[in-house]
């Protein structure tokens, strides 16, 4: 009770004194003495308070981290899909250019499976079927050239026999010379082409397109097939064998086009890609002097100064 009475008395005196309170000196002295103690206590208590606050907020922080991780994963997926979409746009653009050059009416499709089907070893499954106007024995192309032909058709999917399959055969026509032949698939090796003319002139780099079929089934004319990479030696056979590297990469197919409408006229060689111009290699010819001839002998005999030697009658520092 005494301490309470003294406290009230000091408060009353302090309030009435205002800025000139007689207790102000005592307050400053107490602050000087107790200030360092308060700082030390605050420094010791603050980490504990922060830790308690961190424990209290850990739930919300964990949720925020999880949300950021989900956003990061979504961004990575979006970036990956954007790159894939850009690749597919390029494939579609190249295929449309091919179709435009050959005047082919095409139905675009996506490869949804690859591998053995119906006993075939080199096939793909596409996401277009009879409900999309696809029928058996239609030509399949992409932005590079001939992919294959339709073999079986369902309502929403179809099976394509690739040109690399050993059971695949297509009539060929050589660019320029119009030599005819038949190309057969050999798996991951170049196509084998039997030229009907055993004495036909063919060389490495010659290009071939599809000759076309009756009523444009299963092949429309003018589709690029590939380039000659090897020519077998001439023999006594009536035919001649050459090996053709296909333009299409059969192990990385994605977007393809089914030719649902054949061209009115044979496009001939107009669908083939432009030929790349060879880059000339610069050559340097060095002529050696005749044996026993000194290139500097004439200069020395004529009294002309030789490189690296001072002229006669001059000082050299």
mmCIF file of C-alpha atoms in Angstrom:
data_model
loop_
_atom_site.group_PDB
_atom_site.id
_atom_site.type_symbol
_atom_site.label_atom_id
_atom_site.label_comp_id
_atom_site.label_asym_id
_atom_site.label_seq_id
_atom_site.Cartn_x
_atom_site.Cartn_y
_atom_site.Cartn_z
ATOM 1 C CA UNK A 1 0.000 0.000 0.000
ATOM 2 C CA UNK A 2 2.873 2.346 0.802
ATOM 3 C CA UNK A 3 4.476 1.713 -2.640
ATOM 4 C CA UNK A 4 1.156 2.392 -4.331
ATOM 5 C CA UNK A 5 0.715 5.688 -2.480
ATOM 6 C CA UNK A 6 4.295 6.746 -3.346
ATOM 7 C CA UNK A 7 3.756 5.831 -7.019
ATOM 8 C CA UNK A 8 0.576 7.898 -7.258
ATOM 9 C CA UNK A 9 2.305 10.827 -5.533
ATOM 10 C CA UNK A 10 5.225 10.741 -7.984
ATOM 11 C CA UNK A 11 2.865 10.487 -10.964
ATOM 12 C CA UNK A 12 0.899 13.501 -9.715
ATOM 13 C CA UNK A 13 4.022 15.590 -9.190
ATOM 14 C CA UNK A 14 5.392 14.569 -12.618
ATOM 15 C CA UNK A 15 2.162 15.474 -14.424
ATOM 16 C CA UNK A 16 1.839 18.848 -12.728
ATOM 17 C CA UNK A 17 5.468 19.686 -13.336
ATOM 18 C CA UNK A 18 5.208 19.174 -17.102
ATOM 19 C CA UNK A 19 8.518 19.635 -18.909
ATOM 20 C CA UNK A 20 10.073 21.070 -15.709
ATOM 21 C CA UNK A 21 9.150 18.041 -13.650
ATOM 22 C CA UNK A 22 11.476 17.533 -10.669
ATOM 23 C CA UNK A 23 11.462 13.819 -11.412
ATOM 24 C CA UNK A 24 12.955 14.298 -14.892
ATOM 25 C CA UNK A 25 16.523 14.019 -13.598
ATOM 26 C CA UNK A 26 15.748 10.784 -11.823
ATOM 27 C CA UNK A 27 14.134 9.446 -15.004
ATOM 28 C CA UNK A 28 17.263 10.206 -17.063
ATOM 29 C CA UNK A 29 19.485 8.586 -14.472
ATOM 30 C CA UNK A 30 17.306 5.473 -14.484
ATOM 31 C CA UNK A 31 17.397 5.358 -18.284
ATOM 32 C CA UNK A 32 21.179 5.610 -18.259
ATOM 33 C CA UNK A 33 21.450 2.701 -15.850
ATOM 34 C CA UNK A 34 18.665 0.471 -17.139
ATOM 35 C CA UNK A 35 19.050 1.164 -20.924
ATOM 36 C CA UNK A 36 21.842 -1.346 -21.547
ATOM 37 C CA UNK A 37 19.944 -3.942 -19.562
ATOM 38 C CA UNK A 38 16.826 -3.413 -21.681
ATOM 39 C CA UNK A 39 18.865 -3.749 -24.905
ATOM 40 C CA UNK A 40 20.443 -6.976 -23.713
ATOM 41 C CA UNK A 41 17.104 -8.417 -22.732
ATOM 42 C CA UNK A 42 15.552 -7.396 -26.063
ATOM 43 C CA UNK A 43 18.448 -8.970 -27.998
ATOM 44 C CA UNK A 44 17.960 -12.197 -26.123
ATOM 45 C CA UNK A 45 14.196 -12.252 -26.491
ATOM 46 C CA UNK A 46 13.873 -11.204 -30.177
ATOM 47 C CA UNK A 47 15.312 -14.462 -31.700
ATOM 48 C CA UNK A 48 12.918 -16.473 -29.612
ATOM 49 C CA UNK A 49 10.043 -14.277 -30.749
ATOM 50 C CA UNK A 50 11.152 -14.666 -34.389
ATOM 51 C CA UNK A 51 11.329 -18.405 -33.992
ATOM 52 C CA UNK A 52 7.856 -18.508 -32.513
ATOM 53 C CA UNK A 53 6.604 -16.348 -35.373
ATOM 54 C CA UNK A 54 8.319 -18.634 -37.894
ATOM 55 C CA UNK A 55 6.670 -21.688 -36.348
ATOM 56 C CA UNK A 56 3.329 -19.902 -36.372
ATOM 57 C CA UNK A 57 3.719 -18.901 -40.073
ATOM 58 C CA UNK A 58 5.389 -22.114 -41.239
ATOM 59 C CA UNK A 59 2.124 -23.522 -42.519
ATOM 60 C CA UNK A 60 1.388 -20.577 -44.787
ATOM 61 C CA UNK A 61 5.017 -20.411 -45.954
ATOM 62 C CA UNK A 62 4.996 -24.106 -46.797
ATOM 63 C CA UNK A 63 1.815 -23.608 -48.818
ATOM 64 C CA UNK A 64 3.425 -20.690 -50.641
ATOM 65 C CA UNK A 65 6.535 -22.748 -51.484
ATOM 66 C CA UNK A 66 4.350 -25.580 -52.752
ATOM 67 C CA UNK A 67 2.402 -23.114 -54.915
ATOM 68 C CA UNK A 68 5.637 -21.690 -56.333
ATOM 69 C CA UNK A 69 6.916 -25.184 -57.108
ATOM 70 C CA UNK A 70 3.673 -25.969 -58.963
ATOM 71 C CA UNK A 71 3.955 -22.730 -60.940
ATOM 72 C CA UNK A 72 7.571 -23.548 -61.793
ATOM 73 C CA UNK A 73 6.628 -27.014 -63.027
ATOM 74 C CA UNK A 74 3.772 -25.553 -65.076
ATOM 75 C CA UNK A 75 6.123 -23.015 -66.669
ATOM 76 C CA UNK A 76 8.630 -25.739 -67.548
ATOM 77 C CA UNK A 77 5.852 -27.823 -69.104
ATOM 78 C CA UNK A 78 4.601 -24.809 -71.030
ATOM 79 C CA UNK A 79 8.082 -23.996 -72.326
ATOM 80 C CA UNK A 80 8.557 -27.605 -73.419
ATOM 81 C CA UNK A 81 5.199 -27.690 -75.156
ATOM 82 C CA UNK A 82 5.923 -24.360 -76.849
ATOM 83 C CA UNK A 83 9.164 -25.772 -78.289
ATOM 84 C CA UNK A 84 7.301 -28.876 -79.459
ATOM 85 C CA UNK A 85 4.538 -26.754 -80.942
ATOM 86 C CA UNK A 86 7.094 -24.681 -82.832
ATOM 87 C CA UNK A 87 8.614 -27.879 -84.240
ATOM 88 C CA UNK A 88 5.181 -29.127 -85.292
ATOM 89 C CA UNK A 89 4.362 -25.790 -86.898
ATOM 90 C CA UNK A 90 7.547 -26.081 -88.975
ATOM 91 C CA UNK A 91 6.624 -29.633 -89.993
ATOM 92 C CA UNK A 92 3.105 -28.589 -90.933
ATOM 93 C CA UNK A 93 4.394 -25.620 -92.919
ATOM 94 C CA UNK A 94 6.831 -27.813 -94.871
ATOM 95 C CA UNK A 95 4.102 -30.374 -95.563
ATOM 96 C CA UNK A 96 1.680 -27.716 -96.799
ATOM 97 C CA UNK A 97 4.352 -26.379 -99.148
ATOM 98 C CA UNK A 98 4.894 -29.875 -100.550
ATOM 99 C CA UNK A 99 1.164 -30.367 -100.991
ATOM 100 C CA UNK A 100 0.851 -26.976 -102.649
ATOM 101 C CA UNK A 101 3.700 -27.684 -105.079
ATOM 102 C CA UNK A 102 2.159 -31.003 -106.120
ATOM 103 C CA UNK A 103 -1.477 -29.812 -105.937
ATOM 104 C CA UNK A 104 -2.282 -32.611 -103.485
ATOM 105 C CA UNK A 105 -5.414 -32.403 -101.387
ATOM 106 C CA UNK A 106 -4.302 -33.632 -97.956
ATOM 107 C CA UNK A 107 -5.798 -34.440 -94.562
ATOM 108 C CA UNK A 108 -3.399 -33.737 -91.702
ATOM 109 C CA UNK A 109 -2.873 -36.298 -88.973
ATOM 110 C CA UNK A 110 -0.655 -36.954 -85.983
ATOM 111 C CA UNK A 111 1.358 -40.094 -85.336
ATOM 112 C CA UNK A 112 0.012 -41.667 -82.145
ATOM 113 C CA UNK A 113 1.888 -44.985 -82.189
ATOM 114 C CA UNK A 114 4.781 -46.654 -83.949
ATOM 115 C CA UNK A 115 5.728 -50.300 -84.139
ATOM 116 C CA UNK A 116 4.481 -53.690 -85.277
ATOM 117 C CA UNK A 117 0.842 -53.915 -86.286
ATOM 118 C CA UNK A 118 -1.079 -56.562 -88.236
ATOM 119 C CA UNK A 119 2.170 -58.454 -88.769
ATOM 120 C CA UNK A 120 4.010 -55.514 -90.360
ATOM 121 C CA UNK A 121 7.381 -54.543 -88.930
ATOM 122 C CA UNK A 122 7.575 -50.905 -90.046
ATOM 123 C CA UNK A 123 4.239 -49.209 -89.390
ATOM 124 C CA UNK A 124 2.754 -46.197 -87.642
ATOM 125 C CA UNK A 125 -0.734 -45.443 -86.363
ATOM 126 C CA UNK A 126 -2.276 -42.049 -87.075
ATOM 127 C CA UNK A 127 -5.242 -40.307 -85.455
ATOM 128 C CA UNK A 128 -7.371 -40.062 -88.610
ATOM 129 C CA UNK A 129 -9.758 -42.708 -89.908
ATOM 130 C CA UNK A 130 -12.747 -43.381 -92.090
ATOM 131 C CA UNK A 131 -14.793 -40.655 -90.378
ATOM 132 C CA UNK A 132 -12.119 -38.192 -91.572
ATOM 133 C CA UNK A 133 -12.277 -39.312 -95.207
ATOM 134 C CA UNK A 134 -9.282 -41.671 -94.975
ATOM 135 C CA UNK A 135 -9.445 -44.901 -96.996
ATOM 136 C CA UNK A 136 -7.209 -47.862 -97.712
ATOM 137 C CA UNK A 137 -4.384 -47.438 -100.262
ATOM 138 C CA UNK A 138 -4.017 -43.693 -99.903
ATOM 139 C CA UNK A 139 -0.589 -42.058 -100.182
ATOM 140 C CA UNK A 140 0.929 -40.632 -96.980
ATOM 141 C CA UNK A 141 3.468 -37.803 -97.136
ATOM 142 C CA UNK A 142 5.133 -35.249 -94.882
ATOM 143 C CA UNK A 143 7.264 -32.159 -95.408
ATOM 144 C CA UNK A 144 10.185 -34.274 -96.659
ATOM 145 C CA UNK A 145 8.515 -36.659 -99.070
ATOM 146 C CA UNK A 146 6.959 -40.119 -99.253
ATOM 147 C CA UNK A 147 6.098 -41.687 -95.877
ATOM 148 C CA UNK A 148 4.076 -44.736 -96.961
ATOM 149 C CA UNK A 149 0.548 -45.882 -97.745
ATOM 150 C CA UNK A 150 -2.593 -46.618 -95.748
ATOM 151 C CA UNK A 151 -3.159 -50.342 -95.144
ATOM 152 C CA UNK A 152 -5.964 -50.618 -92.576
ATOM 153 C CA UNK A 153 -8.550 -48.037 -91.561
ATOM 154 C CA UNK A 154 -10.708 -47.722 -88.469
ATOM 155 C CA UNK A 155 -13.301 -45.102 -87.613
ATOM 156 C CA UNK A 156 -10.799 -42.786 -85.917
ATOM 157 C CA UNK A 157 -7.349 -44.263 -86.629
ATOM 158 C CA UNK A 158 -5.449 -45.827 -89.508
ATOM 159 C CA UNK A 159 -2.296 -47.887 -90.001
ATOM 160 C CA UNK A 160 0.421 -46.685 -92.376
ATOM 161 C CA UNK A 161 2.929 -49.087 -93.934
ATOM 162 C CA UNK A 162 6.197 -47.151 -94.092
ATOM 163 C CA UNK A 163 8.307 -47.038 -97.234
ATOM 164 C CA UNK A 164 11.155 -48.625 -95.269
ATOM 165 C CA UNK A 165 9.222 -51.874 -94.747
ATOM 166 C CA UNK A 166 10.514 -54.889 -96.753
ATOM 167 C CA UNK A 167 6.951 -55.520 -97.982
ATOM 168 C CA UNK A 168 6.699 -51.997 -99.384
ATOM 169 C CA UNK A 169 7.142 -51.416 -103.130
ATOM 170 C CA UNK A 170 6.593 -48.217 -105.103
ATOM 171 C CA UNK A 171 7.113 -47.290 -108.749
ATOM 172 C CA UNK A 172 9.861 -44.700 -109.266
ATOM 173 C CA UNK A 173 10.831 -42.205 -111.938
ATOM 174 C CA UNK A 174 14.269 -40.597 -112.112
ATOM 175 C CA UNK A 175 14.539 -36.845 -112.327
ATOM 176 C CA UNK A 176 15.560 -35.605 -115.752
ATOM 177 C CA UNK A 177 16.060 -38.928 -117.541
ATOM 178 C CA UNK A 178 12.605 -40.339 -116.635
ATOM 179 C CA UNK A 179 14.100 -43.823 -116.121
ATOM 180 C CA UNK A 180 11.538 -46.057 -114.436
ATOM 181 C CA UNK A 181 12.024 -48.583 -111.668
ATOM 182 C CA UNK A 182 10.643 -50.120 -108.480
ATOM 183 C CA UNK A 183 11.845 -49.214 -104.973
ATOM 184 C CA UNK A 184 11.637 -51.700 -102.118
ATOM 185 C CA UNK A 185 12.114 -50.986 -98.408
ATOM 186 C CA UNK A 186 15.067 -52.473 -96.534
ATOM 187 C CA UNK A 187 14.434 -51.446 -92.942
ATOM 188 C CA UNK A 188 16.981 -48.950 -91.670
ATOM 189 C CA UNK A 189 19.071 -49.332 -94.855
ATOM 190 C CA UNK A 190 18.626 -47.343 -98.085
ATOM 191 C CA UNK A 191 15.818 -48.370 -100.433
ATOM 192 C CA UNK A 192 16.774 -50.828 -103.173
ATOM 193 C CA UNK A 193 15.661 -49.661 -106.631
ATOM 194 C CA UNK A 194 15.500 -51.971 -109.642
ATOM 195 C CA UNK A 195 15.755 -49.829 -112.782
ATOM 196 C CA UNK A 196 13.972 -51.377 -115.730
ATOM 197 C CA UNK A 197 16.732 -50.329 -118.107
ATOM 198 C CA UNK A 198 19.847 -52.307 -117.251
ATOM 199 C CA UNK A 199 22.031 -49.896 -119.229
ATOM 200 C CA UNK A 200 20.549 -46.698 -117.804
ATOM 201 C CA UNK A 201 22.984 -43.972 -116.853
ATOM 202 C CA UNK A 202 22.670 -43.192 -113.172
ATOM 203 C CA UNK A 203 25.059 -41.648 -110.690
ATOM 204 C CA UNK A 204 25.288 -40.756 -107.038
ATOM 205 C CA UNK A 205 23.052 -37.803 -106.183
ATOM 206 C CA UNK A 206 20.373 -38.515 -108.789
ATOM 207 C CA UNK A 207 16.879 -38.044 -107.381
ATOM 208 C CA UNK A 208 13.672 -40.031 -107.756
ATOM 209 C CA UNK A 209 9.948 -39.418 -107.317
ATOM 210 C CA UNK A 210 6.891 -41.660 -107.349
ATOM 211 C CA UNK A 211 5.742 -42.715 -110.790
ATOM 212 C CA UNK A 212 2.109 -42.960 -109.727
ATOM 213 C CA UNK A 213 -0.467 -45.744 -109.775
ATOM 214 C CA UNK A 214 -3.629 -46.509 -111.735
ATOM 215 C CA UNK A 215 -6.395 -44.202 -110.484
ATOM 216 C CA UNK A 216 -3.764 -42.706 -108.125
ATOM 217 C CA UNK A 217 -4.063 -45.637 -105.692
ATOM 218 C CA UNK A 218 -1.987 -46.377 -103.729
ATOM 219 C CA UNK A 219 0.457 -43.721 -104.968
ATOM 220 C CA UNK A 220 -0.008 -40.316 -106.516
ATOM 221 C CA UNK A 221 2.723 -39.149 -108.921
ATOM 222 C CA UNK A 222 5.578 -36.742 -108.209
ATOM 223 C CA UNK A 223 6.149 -37.342 -104.492
ATOM 224 C CA UNK A 224 9.893 -37.095 -103.641
ATOM 225 C CA UNK A 225 11.375 -40.416 -102.506
ATOM 226 C CA UNK A 226 15.130 -39.912 -102.100
ATOM 227 C CA UNK A 227 18.616 -39.602 -103.598
ATOM 228 C CA UNK A 228 20.914 -42.259 -105.048
ATOM 229 C CA UNK A 229 23.776 -43.054 -102.669
ATOM 230 C CA UNK A 230 25.209 -46.152 -104.362
ATOM 231 C CA UNK A 231 25.098 -47.718 -107.807
ATOM 232 C CA UNK A 232 25.802 -51.421 -108.262
ATOM 233 C CA UNK A 233 28.212 -52.349 -111.089
ATOM 234 C CA UNK A 234 26.776 -53.207 -114.474
ATOM 235 C CA UNK A 235 26.106 -56.866 -115.077
ATOM 236 C CA UNK A 236 24.425 -58.999 -117.644
ATOM 237 C CA UNK A 237 20.989 -58.550 -116.054
ATOM 238 C CA UNK A 238 18.151 -56.796 -117.804
ATOM 239 C CA UNK A 239 17.693 -54.508 -114.779
ATOM 240 C CA UNK A 240 20.101 -52.397 -112.756
ATOM 241 C CA UNK A 241 20.146 -51.961 -108.975
ATOM 242 C CA UNK A 242 20.756 -48.657 -107.224
ATOM 243 C CA UNK A 243 20.369 -47.697 -103.568
ATOM 244 C CA UNK A 244 18.254 -44.727 -102.582
ATOM 245 C CA UNK A 245 18.526 -42.759 -99.343
ATOM 246 C CA UNK A 246 14.968 -41.654 -98.473
ATOM 247 C CA UNK A 247 14.221 -38.031 -97.692
ATOM 248 C CA UNK A 248 11.949 -39.026 -94.800
ATOM 249 C CA UNK A 249 13.346 -39.940 -91.387
ATOM 250 C CA UNK A 250 11.079 -42.869 -90.495
ATOM 251 C CA UNK A 251 12.153 -42.958 -86.842
ATOM 252 C CA UNK A 252 11.083 -39.361 -86.072
ATOM 253 C CA UNK A 253 7.659 -38.977 -87.631
ATOM 254 C CA UNK A 254 5.123 -36.666 -85.993
ATOM 255 C CA UNK A 255 2.888 -34.760 -88.426
ATOM 256 C CA UNK A 256 1.861 -36.454 -91.696
ATOM 257 C CA UNK A 257 -0.631 -35.816 -94.470
ATOM 258 C CA UNK A 258 -2.930 -38.282 -96.207
ATOM 259 C CA UNK A 259 -3.485 -37.450 -99.869
ATOM 260 C CA UNK A 260 -7.285 -37.578 -100.115
ATOM 261 C CA UNK A 261 -7.369 -35.848 -103.514
ATOM 262 C CA UNK A 262 -4.875 -36.529 -106.317
ATOM 263 C CA UNK A 263 -3.525 -33.751 -108.541
ATOM 264 C CA UNK A 264 -5.201 -33.117 -111.893
ATOM 265 C CA UNK A 265 -1.843 -33.306 -113.675
ATOM 266 C CA UNK A 266 1.416 -35.087 -112.915
ATOM 267 C CA UNK A 267 3.618 -32.549 -111.102
ATOM 268 C CA UNK A 268 6.710 -34.294 -112.482
ATOM 269 C CA UNK A 269 9.795 -32.953 -110.676
ATOM 270 C CA UNK A 270 8.313 -29.732 -109.279
ATOM 271 C CA UNK A 271 7.865 -31.121 -105.759
ATOM 272 C CA UNK A 272 11.545 -32.019 -105.385
ATOM 273 C CA UNK A 273 13.518 -29.687 -103.091
ATOM 274 C CA UNK A 274 15.852 -27.149 -104.747
ATOM 275 C CA UNK A 275 19.300 -28.507 -105.470
ATOM 276 C CA UNK A 276 22.038 -27.146 -103.249
ATOM 277 C CA UNK A 277 24.791 -25.370 -105.156
ATOM 278 C CA UNK A 278 28.278 -26.820 -104.556
ATOM 279 C CA UNK A 279 30.691 -24.457 -102.809
ATOM 280 C CA UNK A 280 33.886 -24.046 -104.869
ATOM 281 C CA UNK A 281 37.118 -24.962 -103.095
ATOM 282 C CA UNK A 282 39.971 -22.489 -103.678
ATOM 283 C CA UNK A 283 43.201 -24.062 -104.923
ATOM 284 C CA UNK A 284 46.753 -22.712 -104.772
ATOM 285 C CA UNK A 285 49.346 -23.793 -107.357
ATOM 286 C CA UNK A 286 53.012 -23.612 -106.337
ATOM 287 C CA UNK A 287 55.659 -23.867 -109.109
ATOM 288 C CA UNK A 288 59.106 -25.076 -107.998
ATOM 289 C CA UNK A 289 62.227 -23.522 -109.657
ATOM 290 C CA UNK A 290 64.298 -25.761 -111.982
ATOM 291 C CA UNK A 291 67.049 -27.784 -110.277
ATOM 292 C CA UNK A 292 70.334 -25.864 -109.788
ATOM 293 C CA UNK A 293 68.784 -22.420 -110.318
ATOM 294 C CA UNK A 294 69.224 -19.870 -107.527
ATOM 295 C CA UNK A 295 66.348 -17.388 -107.466
ATOM 296 C CA UNK A 296 68.591 -14.784 -105.759
ATOM 297 C CA UNK A 297 71.625 -15.386 -107.978
ATOM 298 C CA UNK A 298 70.626 -12.868 -110.653
ATOM 299 C CA UNK A 299 70.014 -10.190 -108.069
ATOM 300 C CA UNK A 300 73.411 -10.734 -106.439
ATOM 301 C CA UNK A 301 75.211 -10.677 -109.821
ATOM 302 C CA UNK A 302 73.518 -7.440 -110.791
ATOM 303 C CA UNK A 303 74.711 -5.841 -107.562
ATOM 304 C CA UNK A 304 71.224 -5.366 -106.236
ATOM 305 C CA UNK A 305 70.922 -5.437 -102.471
ATOM 306 C CA UNK A 306 69.686 -8.668 -100.990
ATOM 307 C CA UNK A 307 66.941 -8.515 -98.392
ATOM 308 C CA UNK A 308 68.430 -8.371 -94.902
ATOM 309 C CA UNK A 309 71.856 -7.045 -96.087
ATOM 310 C CA UNK A 310 72.949 -3.350 -96.106
ATOM 311 C CA UNK A 311 73.823 -1.617 -99.374
ATOM 312 C CA UNK A 312 77.517 -1.148 -100.104
ATOM 313 C CA UNK A 313 78.983 2.130 -98.812
ATOM 314 C CA UNK A 314 76.282 2.675 -96.151
ATOM 315 C CA UNK A 315 76.769 2.674 -92.422
ATOM 316 C CA UNK A 316 74.769 0.269 -90.337
ATOM 317 C CA UNK A 317 74.097 1.114 -86.762
#
